PDB file of C-alpha atoms in Angstrom:
ATOM      1  CA  MET A 289      40.973 -43.307 -73.135  1.00  0.00           C
ATOM      2  CA  LEU A 290      38.078 -41.410 -71.641  1.00  0.00           C
ATOM      3  CA  GLU A 291      38.240 -37.630 -72.040  1.00  0.00           C
ATOM      4  CA  LYS A 292      37.121 -35.287 -69.308  1.00  0.00           C
ATOM      5  CA  ALA A 293      33.601 -34.040 -69.981  1.00  0.00           C
ATOM      6  CA  PHE A 294      33.446 -30.366 -70.894  1.00  0.00           C
ATOM      7  CA  MET A 295      30.483 -28.542 -69.437  1.00  0.00           C
ATOM      8  CA  ARG A 296      29.406 -25.834 -71.835  1.00  0.00           C
ATOM      9  CA  PRO A 297      29.172 -22.465 -70.068  1.00  0.00           C
ATOM     10  CA  GLN A 298      26.043 -20.377 -70.357  1.00  0.00           C
ATOM     11  CA  THR A 299      26.359 -17.393 -72.681  1.00  0.00           C
ATOM     12  CA  SER A 300      25.325 -14.084 -71.135  1.00  0.00           C
ATOM     13  CA  ILE A 301      25.746 -10.355 -71.751  1.00  0.00           C
ATOM     14  CA  GLN A 302      26.982  -7.683 -69.377  1.00  0.00           C
ATOM     15  CA  LEU A 303      24.280  -5.013 -69.582  1.00  0.00           C
ATOM     16  CA  PHE A 304      26.841  -2.219 -69.231  1.00  0.00           C
ATOM     17  CA  THR A 305      27.437  -2.927 -72.926  1.00  0.00           C
ATOM     18  CA  ILE A 306      24.066  -1.391 -73.805  1.00  0.00           C
ATOM     19  CA  LYS A 307      23.912   1.171 -71.013  1.00  0.00           C
ATOM     20  CA  ASP A 308      22.735   4.022 -73.255  1.00  0.00           C
ATOM     21  CA  ALA A 309      19.849   1.966 -74.632  1.00  0.00           C
ATOM     22  CA  LEU A 310      18.914   0.793 -71.134  1.00  0.00           C
ATOM     23  CA  GLU A 311      18.773   4.324 -69.794  1.00  0.00           C
ATOM     24  CA  SER A 312      16.449   5.476 -72.559  1.00  0.00           C
ATOM     25  CA  ASP A 313      14.194   2.391 -72.700  1.00  0.00           C
ATOM     26  CA  LEU A 314      14.877  -0.472 -70.285  1.00  0.00           C
ATOM     27  CA  GLY A 315      12.166  -2.772 -71.584  1.00  0.00           C
ATOM     28  CA  GLY A 316      12.914  -2.070 -75.219  1.00  0.00           C
ATOM     29  CA  ALA A 317      16.635  -2.645 -74.755  1.00  0.00           C
ATOM     30  CA  LEU A 318      16.094  -5.991 -73.039  1.00  0.00           C
ATOM     31  CA  ALA A 319      13.663  -7.002 -75.780  1.00  0.00           C
ATOM     32  CA  LYS A 320      16.458  -6.394 -78.294  1.00  0.00           C
ATOM     33  CA  VAL A 321      18.842  -8.494 -76.207  1.00  0.00           C
ATOM     34  CA  ALA A 322      16.375 -11.383 -76.218  1.00  0.00           C
ATOM     35  CA  ALA A 323      15.778 -10.959 -79.950  1.00  0.00           C
ATOM     36  CA  ARG A 324      19.521 -11.370 -80.522  1.00  0.00           C
ATOM     37  CA  GLY A 325      19.390 -14.840 -79.003  1.00  0.00           C
ATOM     38  CA  PHE A 326      20.380 -14.249 -75.386  1.00  0.00           C
ATOM     39  CA  SER A 327      18.557 -15.937 -72.512  1.00  0.00           C
ATOM     40  CA  ALA A 328      20.759 -14.584 -69.706  1.00  0.00           C
ATOM     41  CA  VAL A 329      22.193 -11.222 -68.692  1.00  0.00           C
ATOM     42  CA  GLU A 330      24.690  -9.882 -66.187  1.00  0.00           C
ATOM     43  CA  ALA A 331      23.143  -6.866 -64.465  1.00  0.00           C
ATOM     44  CA  TYR A 332      24.912  -3.786 -63.124  1.00  0.00           C
ATOM     45  CA  ASP A 333      23.757  -0.859 -60.991  1.00  0.00           C
ATOM     46  CA  PHE A 334      20.707  -2.938 -60.088  1.00  0.00           C
ATOM     47  CA  VAL A 335      20.123  -2.241 -56.399  1.00  0.00           C
ATOM     48  CA  LEU A 336      18.177   1.013 -56.614  1.00  0.00           C
ATOM     49  CA  ARG A 337      16.029  -0.123 -59.548  1.00  0.00           C
ATOM     50  CA  VAL A 338      15.642  -3.794 -58.750  1.00  0.00           C
ATOM     51  CA  GLU A 339      11.860  -4.025 -59.123  1.00  0.00           C
ATOM     52  CA  GLN A 340      11.941  -2.276 -62.496  1.00  0.00           C
ATOM     53  CA  ILE A 341      14.694  -4.565 -63.735  1.00  0.00           C
ATOM     54  CA  ALA A 342      12.975  -7.691 -62.408  1.00  0.00           C
ATOM     55  CA  LYS A 343       9.771  -6.811 -64.237  1.00  0.00           C
ATOM     56  CA  ALA A 344      11.579  -6.072 -67.498  1.00  0.00           C
ATOM     57  CA  LEU A 345      13.600  -9.295 -67.330  1.00  0.00           C
ATOM     58  CA  ALA A 346      10.498 -11.367 -66.666  1.00  0.00           C
ATOM     59  CA  ALA A 347       8.722  -9.785 -69.631  1.00  0.00           C
ATOM     60  CA  GLU A 348      11.466 -11.071 -71.947  1.00  0.00           C
ATOM     61  CA  ASN A 349      12.018 -14.396 -70.132  1.00  0.00           C
ATOM     62  CA  LEU A 350      15.600 -13.385 -69.354  1.00  0.00           C
ATOM     63  CA  ALA A 351      17.537 -14.746 -66.382  1.00  0.00           C
ATOM     64  CA  ALA A 352      20.176 -12.839 -64.417  1.00  0.00           C
ATOM     65  CA  PRO A 353      22.492 -15.488 -62.944  1.00  0.00           C
ATOM     66  CA  SER A 354      25.128 -12.874 -62.152  1.00  0.00           C
ATOM     67  CA  GLY A 355      25.496  -9.169 -61.526  1.00  0.00           C
ATOM     68  CA  HIS A 356      28.107  -6.522 -60.780  1.00  0.00           C
ATOM     69  CA  ALA A 357      28.065  -4.503 -57.565  1.00  0.00           C
ATOM     70  CA  PHE A 358      30.755  -2.940 -55.399  1.00  0.00           C
ATOM     71  CA  LEU A 359      31.401  -5.036 -52.296  1.00  0.00           C
ATOM     72  CA  ALA A 360      34.937  -4.027 -51.321  1.00  0.00           C
ATOM     73  CA  SER A 361      34.560  -0.267 -51.916  1.00  0.00           C
ATOM     74  CA  LYS A 362      32.496   2.223 -49.926  1.00  0.00           C
ATOM     75  CA  SER A 363      32.235   4.694 -52.803  1.00  0.00           C
ATOM     76  CA  PHE A 364      31.774   4.414 -56.547  1.00  0.00           C
ATOM     77  CA  VAL A 365      34.880   3.823 -58.642  1.00  0.00           C
ATOM     78  CA  ASN A 366      34.796   5.042 -62.231  1.00  0.00           C
ATOM     79  CA  PRO A 367      35.515   2.464 -64.944  1.00  0.00           C
ATOM     80  CA  ASP A 368      38.822   4.217 -65.646  1.00  0.00           C
ATOM     81  CA  GLY A 369      39.882   3.439 -62.069  1.00  0.00           C
ATOM     82  CA  SER A 370      39.439   6.916 -60.616  1.00  0.00           C
ATOM     83  CA  GLY A 371      37.664   7.201 -57.286  1.00  0.00           C
ATOM     84  CA  THR A 372      34.653   9.326 -56.336  1.00  0.00           C
ATOM     85  CA  SER A 373      32.837  10.394 -53.181  1.00  0.00           C
ATOM     86  CA  VAL A 374      29.549   8.858 -54.345  1.00  0.00           C
ATOM     87  CA  SER A 375      28.468   6.209 -51.860  1.00  0.00           C
ATOM     88  CA  VAL A 376      27.432   2.748 -53.017  1.00  0.00           C
ATOM     89  CA  PRO A 377      24.813   0.400 -51.515  1.00  0.00           C
ATOM     90  CA  MET A 378      25.901  -1.673 -48.551  1.00  0.00           C
ATOM     91  CA  PRO A 379      26.481  -5.405 -49.124  1.00  0.00           C
ATOM     92  CA  GLU A 380      23.250  -6.257 -47.282  1.00  0.00           C
ATOM     93  CA  GLU A 381      21.287  -4.158 -49.781  1.00  0.00           C
ATOM     94  CA  VAL A 382      23.183  -5.666 -52.700  1.00  0.00           C
ATOM     95  CA  PHE A 383      22.391  -9.246 -51.724  1.00  0.00           C
ATOM     96  CA  ALA A 384      18.745  -8.478 -50.985  1.00  0.00           C
ATOM     97  CA  ALA A 385      18.348  -7.013 -54.471  1.00  0.00           C
ATOM     98  CA  ALA A 386      20.316  -9.862 -56.031  1.00  0.00           C
ATOM     99  CA  GLU A 387      17.963 -12.351 -54.417  1.00  0.00           C
ATOM    100  CA  VAL A 388      14.970 -10.580 -55.960  1.00  0.00           C
ATOM    101  CA  LEU A 389      16.594 -10.951 -59.392  1.00  0.00           C
ATOM    102  CA  GLY A 390      17.397 -14.618 -58.822  1.00  0.00           C
ATOM    103  CA  MET A 391      21.168 -14.150 -58.925  1.00  0.00           C
ATOM    104  CA  SER A 392      23.478 -16.835 -57.626  1.00  0.00           C
ATOM    105  CA  LEU A 393      26.655 -14.784 -58.112  1.00  0.00           C
ATOM    106  CA  VAL A 394      27.468 -11.145 -57.280  1.00  0.00           C
ATOM    107  CA  ILE A 395      30.765  -9.879 -58.673  1.00  0.00           C
ATOM    108  CA  ASP A 396      32.747  -6.873 -57.522  1.00  0.00           C
ATOM    109  CA  PRO A 397      33.586  -5.168 -60.844  1.00  0.00           C
ATOM    110  CA  TYR A 398      37.007  -3.743 -59.851  1.00  0.00           C
ATOM    111  CA  THR A 399      38.791  -1.685 -57.215  1.00  0.00           C
ATOM    112  CA  GLU A 400      41.029   1.359 -57.523  1.00  0.00           C
ATOM    113  CA  PRO A 401      44.515   0.665 -58.946  1.00  0.00           C
ATOM    114  CA  GLY A 402      46.093   2.247 -55.861  1.00  0.00           C
ATOM    115  CA  ARG A 403      44.800  -0.637 -53.745  1.00  0.00           C
ATOM    116  CA  TRP A 404      47.155  -3.088 -55.466  1.00  0.00           C
ATOM    117  CA  GLY A 405      50.419  -1.433 -54.463  1.00  0.00           C
ATOM    118  CA  SER A 406      51.286  -3.741 -51.562  1.00  0.00           C
ATOM    119  CA  LEU A 407      50.514  -7.200 -50.240  1.00  0.00           C
ATOM    120  CA  ALA A 408      48.806  -5.637 -47.224  1.00  0.00           C
ATOM    121  CA  GLN A 409      46.433  -3.695 -49.457  1.00  0.00           C
ATOM    122  CA  ILE A 410      45.649  -6.781 -51.513  1.00  0.00           C
ATOM    123  CA  ALA A 411      44.976  -8.781 -48.354  1.00  0.00           C
ATOM    124  CA  GLU A 412      42.669  -6.050 -47.066  1.00  0.00           C
ATOM    125  CA  THR A 413      40.568  -6.163 -50.241  1.00  0.00           C
ATOM    126  CA  ALA A 414      40.413  -9.942 -50.033  1.00  0.00           C
ATOM    127  CA  ASP A 415      39.239  -9.739 -46.415  1.00  0.00           C
ATOM    128  CA  LEU A 416      36.386  -7.454 -47.457  1.00  0.00           C
ATOM    129  CA  LEU A 417      35.266  -9.896 -50.137  1.00  0.00           C
ATOM    130  CA  ASN A 418      35.582 -12.826 -47.745  1.00  0.00           C
ATOM    131  CA  ALA A 419      33.293 -11.024 -45.308  1.00  0.00           C
ATOM    132  CA  ALA A 420      30.841 -10.228 -48.094  1.00  0.00           C
ATOM    133  CA  ALA A 421      30.871 -13.879 -49.145  1.00  0.00           C
ATOM    134  CA  GLN A 422      29.821 -14.945 -45.664  1.00  0.00           C
ATOM    135  CA  LEU A 423      26.907 -12.538 -45.846  1.00  0.00           C
ATOM    136  CA  GLY A 424      25.922 -13.600 -49.352  1.00  0.00           C
ATOM    137  CA  ALA A 425      26.002 -17.254 -48.380  1.00  0.00           C
ATOM    138  CA  THR A 426      23.070 -16.706 -46.015  1.00  0.00           C
ATOM    139  CA  ARG A 427      20.983 -16.066 -49.148  1.00  0.00           C
ATOM    140  CA  GLY A 428      22.645 -18.746 -51.268  1.00  0.00           C
ATOM    141  CA  ILE A 429      24.640 -16.166 -53.248  1.00  0.00           C
ATOM    142  CA  ARG A 430      28.334 -16.473 -54.077  1.00  0.00           C
ATOM    143  CA  VAL A 431      30.787 -13.591 -54.347  1.00  0.00           C
ATOM    144  CA  GLY A 432      33.343 -13.026 -57.095  1.00  0.00           C
ATOM    145  CA  TYR A 433      35.813 -10.458 -58.382  1.00  0.00           C
ATOM    146  CA  HIS A 434      36.218  -9.092 -61.932  1.00  0.00           C
ATOM    147  CA  ASN A 435      39.539  -7.679 -63.066  1.00  0.00           C
ATOM    148  CA  HIS A 436      40.681  -4.786 -65.192  1.00  0.00           C
ATOM    149  CA  ALA A 437      44.332  -4.538 -66.285  1.00  0.00           C
ATOM    150  CA  HIS A 438      45.921  -3.109 -63.156  1.00  0.00           C
ATOM    151  CA  GLU A 439      45.525  -6.289 -61.118  1.00  0.00           C
ATOM    152  CA  LEU A 440      47.699  -8.055 -63.708  1.00  0.00           C
ATOM    153  CA  GLU A 441      50.228  -5.284 -64.245  1.00  0.00           C
ATOM    154  CA  VAL A 442      51.597  -5.515 -60.705  1.00  0.00           C
ATOM    155  CA  THR A 443      53.647  -8.566 -59.787  1.00  0.00           C
ATOM    156  CA  TYR A 444      54.919 -10.092 -56.558  1.00  0.00           C
ATOM    157  CA  GLY A 445      57.571 -12.768 -56.732  1.00  0.00           C
ATOM    158  CA  GLY A 446      56.889 -13.321 -60.407  1.00  0.00           C
ATOM    159  CA  ARG A 447      53.127 -13.729 -59.927  1.00  0.00           C
ATOM    160  CA  THR A 448      50.467 -11.263 -60.989  1.00  0.00           C
ATOM    161  CA  GLY A 449      48.582  -9.309 -58.367  1.00  0.00           C
ATOM    162  CA  LEU A 450      45.397 -11.164 -59.281  1.00  0.00           C
ATOM    163  CA  GLU A 451      47.020 -14.520 -58.581  1.00  0.00           C
ATOM    164  CA  VAL A 452      48.448 -13.296 -55.284  1.00  0.00           C
ATOM    165  CA  PHE A 453      44.963 -12.000 -54.448  1.00  0.00           C
ATOM    166  CA  THR A 454      43.597 -15.540 -54.604  1.00  0.00           C
ATOM    167  CA  ASP A 455      46.015 -16.591 -51.858  1.00  0.00           C
ATOM    168  CA  PHE A 456      44.040 -14.396 -49.452  1.00  0.00           C
ATOM    169  CA  LEU A 457      40.566 -15.393 -50.661  1.00  0.00           C
ATOM    170  CA  GLU A 458      38.437 -18.060 -49.049  1.00  0.00           C
ATOM    171  CA  GLU A 459      37.770 -21.043 -51.296  1.00  0.00           C
ATOM    172  CA  ASP A 460      34.171 -20.024 -51.967  1.00  0.00           C
ATOM    173  CA  VAL A 461      35.130 -16.623 -53.424  1.00  0.00           C
ATOM    174  CA  VAL A 462      35.468 -16.942 -57.189  1.00  0.00           C
ATOM    175  CA  LEU A 463      36.797 -14.976 -60.147  1.00  0.00           C
ATOM    176  CA  GLU A 464      35.319 -13.559 -63.322  1.00  0.00           C
ATOM    177  CA  VAL A 465      38.345 -13.068 -65.569  1.00  0.00           C
ATOM    178  CA  ASP A 466      38.096 -10.349 -68.206  1.00  0.00           C
ATOM    179  CA  LEU A 467      40.092 -11.831 -71.068  1.00  0.00           C
ATOM    180  CA  TYR A 468      40.515  -8.502 -72.856  1.00  0.00           C
ATOM    181  CA  TRP A 469      41.996  -6.723 -69.845  1.00  0.00           C
ATOM    182  CA  VAL A 470      44.276  -9.674 -69.109  1.00  0.00           C
ATOM    183  CA  THR A 471      45.612  -9.479 -72.650  1.00  0.00           C
ATOM    184  CA  ARG A 472      45.917  -5.694 -72.415  1.00  0.00           C
ATOM    185  CA  ALA A 473      48.126  -6.206 -69.367  1.00  0.00           C
ATOM    186  CA  GLY A 474      50.492  -8.360 -71.410  1.00  0.00           C
ATOM    187  CA  VAL A 475      49.494 -11.630 -69.745  1.00  0.00           C
ATOM    188  CA  ASP A 476      48.577 -14.778 -71.673  1.00  0.00           C
ATOM    189  CA  PRO A 477      44.935 -15.476 -70.717  1.00  0.00           C
ATOM    190  CA  VAL A 478      45.201 -19.179 -71.508  1.00  0.00           C
ATOM    191  CA  ALA A 479      48.146 -19.731 -69.184  1.00  0.00           C
ATOM    192  CA  LEU A 480      46.529 -17.552 -66.521  1.00  0.00           C
ATOM    193  CA  LEU A 481      43.291 -19.532 -66.516  1.00  0.00           C
ATOM    194  CA  GLN A 482      45.234 -22.762 -66.358  1.00  0.00           C
ATOM    195  CA  ARG A 483      47.029 -21.484 -63.262  1.00  0.00           C
ATOM    196  CA  LEU A 484      43.859 -20.180 -61.621  1.00  0.00           C
ATOM    197  CA  GLY A 485      42.002 -23.444 -62.231  1.00  0.00           C
ATOM    198  CA  ASN A 486      38.646 -23.936 -60.519  1.00  0.00           C
ATOM    199  CA  ARG A 487      38.684 -20.419 -59.061  1.00  0.00           C
ATOM    200  CA  VAL A 488      37.427 -19.066 -62.421  1.00  0.00           C
ATOM    201  CA  VAL A 489      33.689 -19.583 -62.908  1.00  0.00           C
ATOM    202  CA  ALA A 490      33.049 -16.757 -65.382  1.00  0.00           C
ATOM    203  CA  VAL A 491      34.869 -14.845 -68.093  1.00  0.00           C
ATOM    204  CA  HIS A 492      34.196 -11.667 -69.998  1.00  0.00           C
ATOM    205  CA  ALA A 493      34.548 -12.844 -73.584  1.00  0.00           C
ATOM    206  CA  LYS A 494      35.693  -9.451 -74.792  1.00  0.00           C
ATOM    207  CA  ASP A 495      37.883  -8.949 -77.853  1.00  0.00           C
ATOM    208  CA  GLY A 496      39.976  -6.130 -79.275  1.00  0.00           C
ATOM    209  CA  THR A 497      42.633  -5.368 -81.850  1.00  0.00           C
ATOM    210  CA  LEU A 498      44.917  -3.871 -79.172  1.00  0.00           C
ATOM    211  CA  ASP A 499      45.824  -1.106 -81.598  1.00  0.00           C
ATOM    212  CA  ALA A 500      48.096   1.269 -79.684  1.00  0.00           C
ATOM    213  CA  ASP A 501      46.355   4.444 -80.821  1.00  0.00           C
ATOM    214  CA  SER A 502      42.953   3.071 -79.798  1.00  0.00           C
ATOM    215  CA  ILE A 503      43.785   2.108 -76.225  1.00  0.00           C
ATOM    216  CA  ARG A 504      45.378   5.305 -74.966  1.00  0.00           C
ATOM    217  CA  ARG A 505      42.341   6.376 -72.950  1.00  0.00           C
ATOM    218  CA  TYR A 506      39.134   4.963 -71.445  1.00  0.00           C
ATOM    219  CA  PRO A 507      36.961   3.734 -72.985  1.00  0.00           C
ATOM    220  CA  PRO A 508      39.223   1.987 -75.480  1.00  0.00           C
ATOM    221  CA  THR A 509      38.035   2.136 -79.083  1.00  0.00           C
ATOM    222  CA  ASP A 510      39.676  -1.050 -80.340  1.00  0.00           C
ATOM    223  CA  GLN A 511      37.009  -3.494 -79.192  1.00  0.00           C
ATOM    224  CA  VAL A 512      35.453  -5.779 -81.808  1.00  0.00           C
ATOM    225  CA  PRO A 513      33.028  -8.728 -81.787  1.00  0.00           C
ATOM    226  CA  ALA A 514      34.428 -11.850 -80.155  1.00  0.00           C
ATOM    227  CA  GLY A 515      36.672 -13.807 -82.480  1.00  0.00           C
ATOM    228  CA  ARG A 516      37.699 -10.841 -84.605  1.00  0.00           C
ATOM    229  CA  GLY A 517      40.511  -9.445 -82.478  1.00  0.00           C
ATOM    230  CA  ALA A 518      43.745 -10.490 -80.825  1.00  0.00           C
ATOM    231  CA  VAL A 519      42.346 -12.009 -77.614  1.00  0.00           C
ATOM    232  CA  LYS A 520      42.551 -15.811 -77.354  1.00  0.00           C
ATOM    233  CA  ILE A 521      38.952 -16.223 -76.255  1.00  0.00           C
ATOM    234  CA  ALA A 522      38.179 -19.761 -77.412  1.00  0.00           C
ATOM    235  CA  GLU A 523      41.465 -21.147 -76.127  1.00  0.00           C
ATOM    236  CA  ALA A 524      41.028 -19.431 -72.772  1.00  0.00           C
ATOM    237  CA  ILE A 525      37.516 -20.769 -72.324  1.00  0.00           C
ATOM    238  CA  SER A 526      38.776 -24.287 -72.987  1.00  0.00           C
ATOM    239  CA  ALA A 527      41.437 -23.765 -70.308  1.00  0.00           C
ATOM    240  CA  ALA A 528      38.911 -23.013 -67.545  1.00  0.00           C
ATOM    241  CA  PRO A 529      37.726 -26.319 -66.041  1.00  0.00           C
ATOM    242  CA  ALA A 530      34.994 -24.864 -63.806  1.00  0.00           C
ATOM    243  CA  LEU A 531      33.604 -22.223 -66.173  1.00  0.00           C
ATOM    244  CA  GLU A 532      29.883 -21.522 -65.799  1.00  0.00           C
ATOM    245  CA  LEU A 533      29.393 -18.221 -67.644  1.00  0.00           C
ATOM    246  CA  ALA A 534      30.859 -16.739 -70.835  1.00  0.00           C
ATOM    247  CA  VAL A 535      29.746 -13.110 -70.726  1.00  0.00           C
ATOM    248  CA  VAL A 536      29.781 -10.877 -73.804  1.00  0.00           C
ATOM    249  CA  GLU A 537      30.847  -7.309 -73.063  1.00  0.00           C
ATOM    250  CA  PHE A 538      31.996  -4.142 -74.799  1.00  0.00           C
ATOM    251  CA  ASP A 539      33.287  -1.108 -72.946  1.00  0.00           C
ATOM    252  CA  HIS A 540      32.770   0.838 -76.171  1.00  0.00           C
ATOM    253  CA  PHE A 541      31.656  -0.013 -79.697  1.00  0.00           C
ATOM    254  CA  ALA A 542      31.263   2.559 -82.445  1.00  0.00           C
ATOM    255  CA  GLY A 543      28.916   0.522 -84.646  1.00  0.00           C
ATOM    256  CA  ASP A 544      25.586  -1.200 -84.001  1.00  0.00           C
ATOM    257  CA  VAL A 545      26.164  -2.694 -80.570  1.00  0.00           C
ATOM    258  CA  PHE A 546      23.238  -5.106 -80.902  1.00  0.00           C
ATOM    259  CA  ASP A 547      24.738  -6.522 -84.090  1.00  0.00           C
ATOM    260  CA  ALA A 548      28.055  -6.800 -82.255  1.00  0.00           C
ATOM    261  CA  ILE A 549      26.662  -8.708 -79.284  1.00  0.00           C
ATOM    262  CA  GLU A 550      24.872 -11.145 -81.590  1.00  0.00           C
ATOM    263  CA  GLN A 551      28.060 -11.745 -83.579  1.00  0.00           C
ATOM    264  CA  SER A 552      29.877 -12.395 -80.300  1.00  0.00           C
ATOM    265  CA  ARG A 553      27.206 -14.842 -79.152  1.00  0.00           C
ATOM    266  CA  LEU A 554      27.356 -16.739 -82.433  1.00  0.00           C
ATOM    267  CA  PHE A 555      31.142 -16.977 -82.182  1.00  0.00           C
ATOM    268  CA  LEU A 556      30.920 -18.391 -78.668  1.00  0.00           C
ATOM    269  CA  GLU A 557      28.356 -20.947 -79.753  1.00  0.00           C
ATOM    270  CA  ARG A 558      30.445 -22.008 -82.758  1.00  0.00           C
ATOM    271  CA  GLU A 559      33.451 -22.429 -80.489  1.00  0.00           C
ATOM    272  CA  GLY A 560      31.489 -24.514 -78.030  1.00  0.00           C
ATOM    273  CA  ALA A 561      31.154 -21.877 -75.333  1.00  0.00           C
TER     274      ALA A 561
END
């Protein structure tokens, strides 16, 4: 019997992981990323400093196949889900900058939890991403959405909000599933990825112990290198038939973050990701 060929996803790193190092020395931080064995990164907050980032990436021979930018929100949303009045670049600006960096995928990082309280709100967010996808397509760039926990914590008819969300998305809008946040929401990431199927083209291969005392506030302090926590990363990756990117990320890490990202990369490579 012939088995279905498994296409190994590219390993990348979400640069938010090393945000402090990037702010103090962009070139030096990216040099450390390359030295730890990465050839690809996932950029964030790239629009207003695109030329600087492009130059630094080129110096280290790093690609940026994907990046995070708000597409369905008019103002910045804090990582803890709280809103602000700080405006964000318009989608046209986002895609122009993404094209400079050679991105083929721009991912909305999250929306406010309050926007998942009804089907109408979910549909409205999907419509905004569908419109952004049409715009991105003119430059050959796809649009995706990345989840936190709140999209999984709400349910409609026994389905998570994230799954219902896909009902309103056009077929060309994809998902980047954060395996840590899925697990934090009490959802089995393996079963979820099986249900979502080809919609998932990227994952955040993020791990954590899920210790109750460590996850009470943002950022959580339970996160550990991939393979050392409670998140079923390897199994989830195997359950995603259309996976292109396995992205290492930490929201917070108390130790040497560059050691941690390398350990995560090595785990993904050992597991065939």
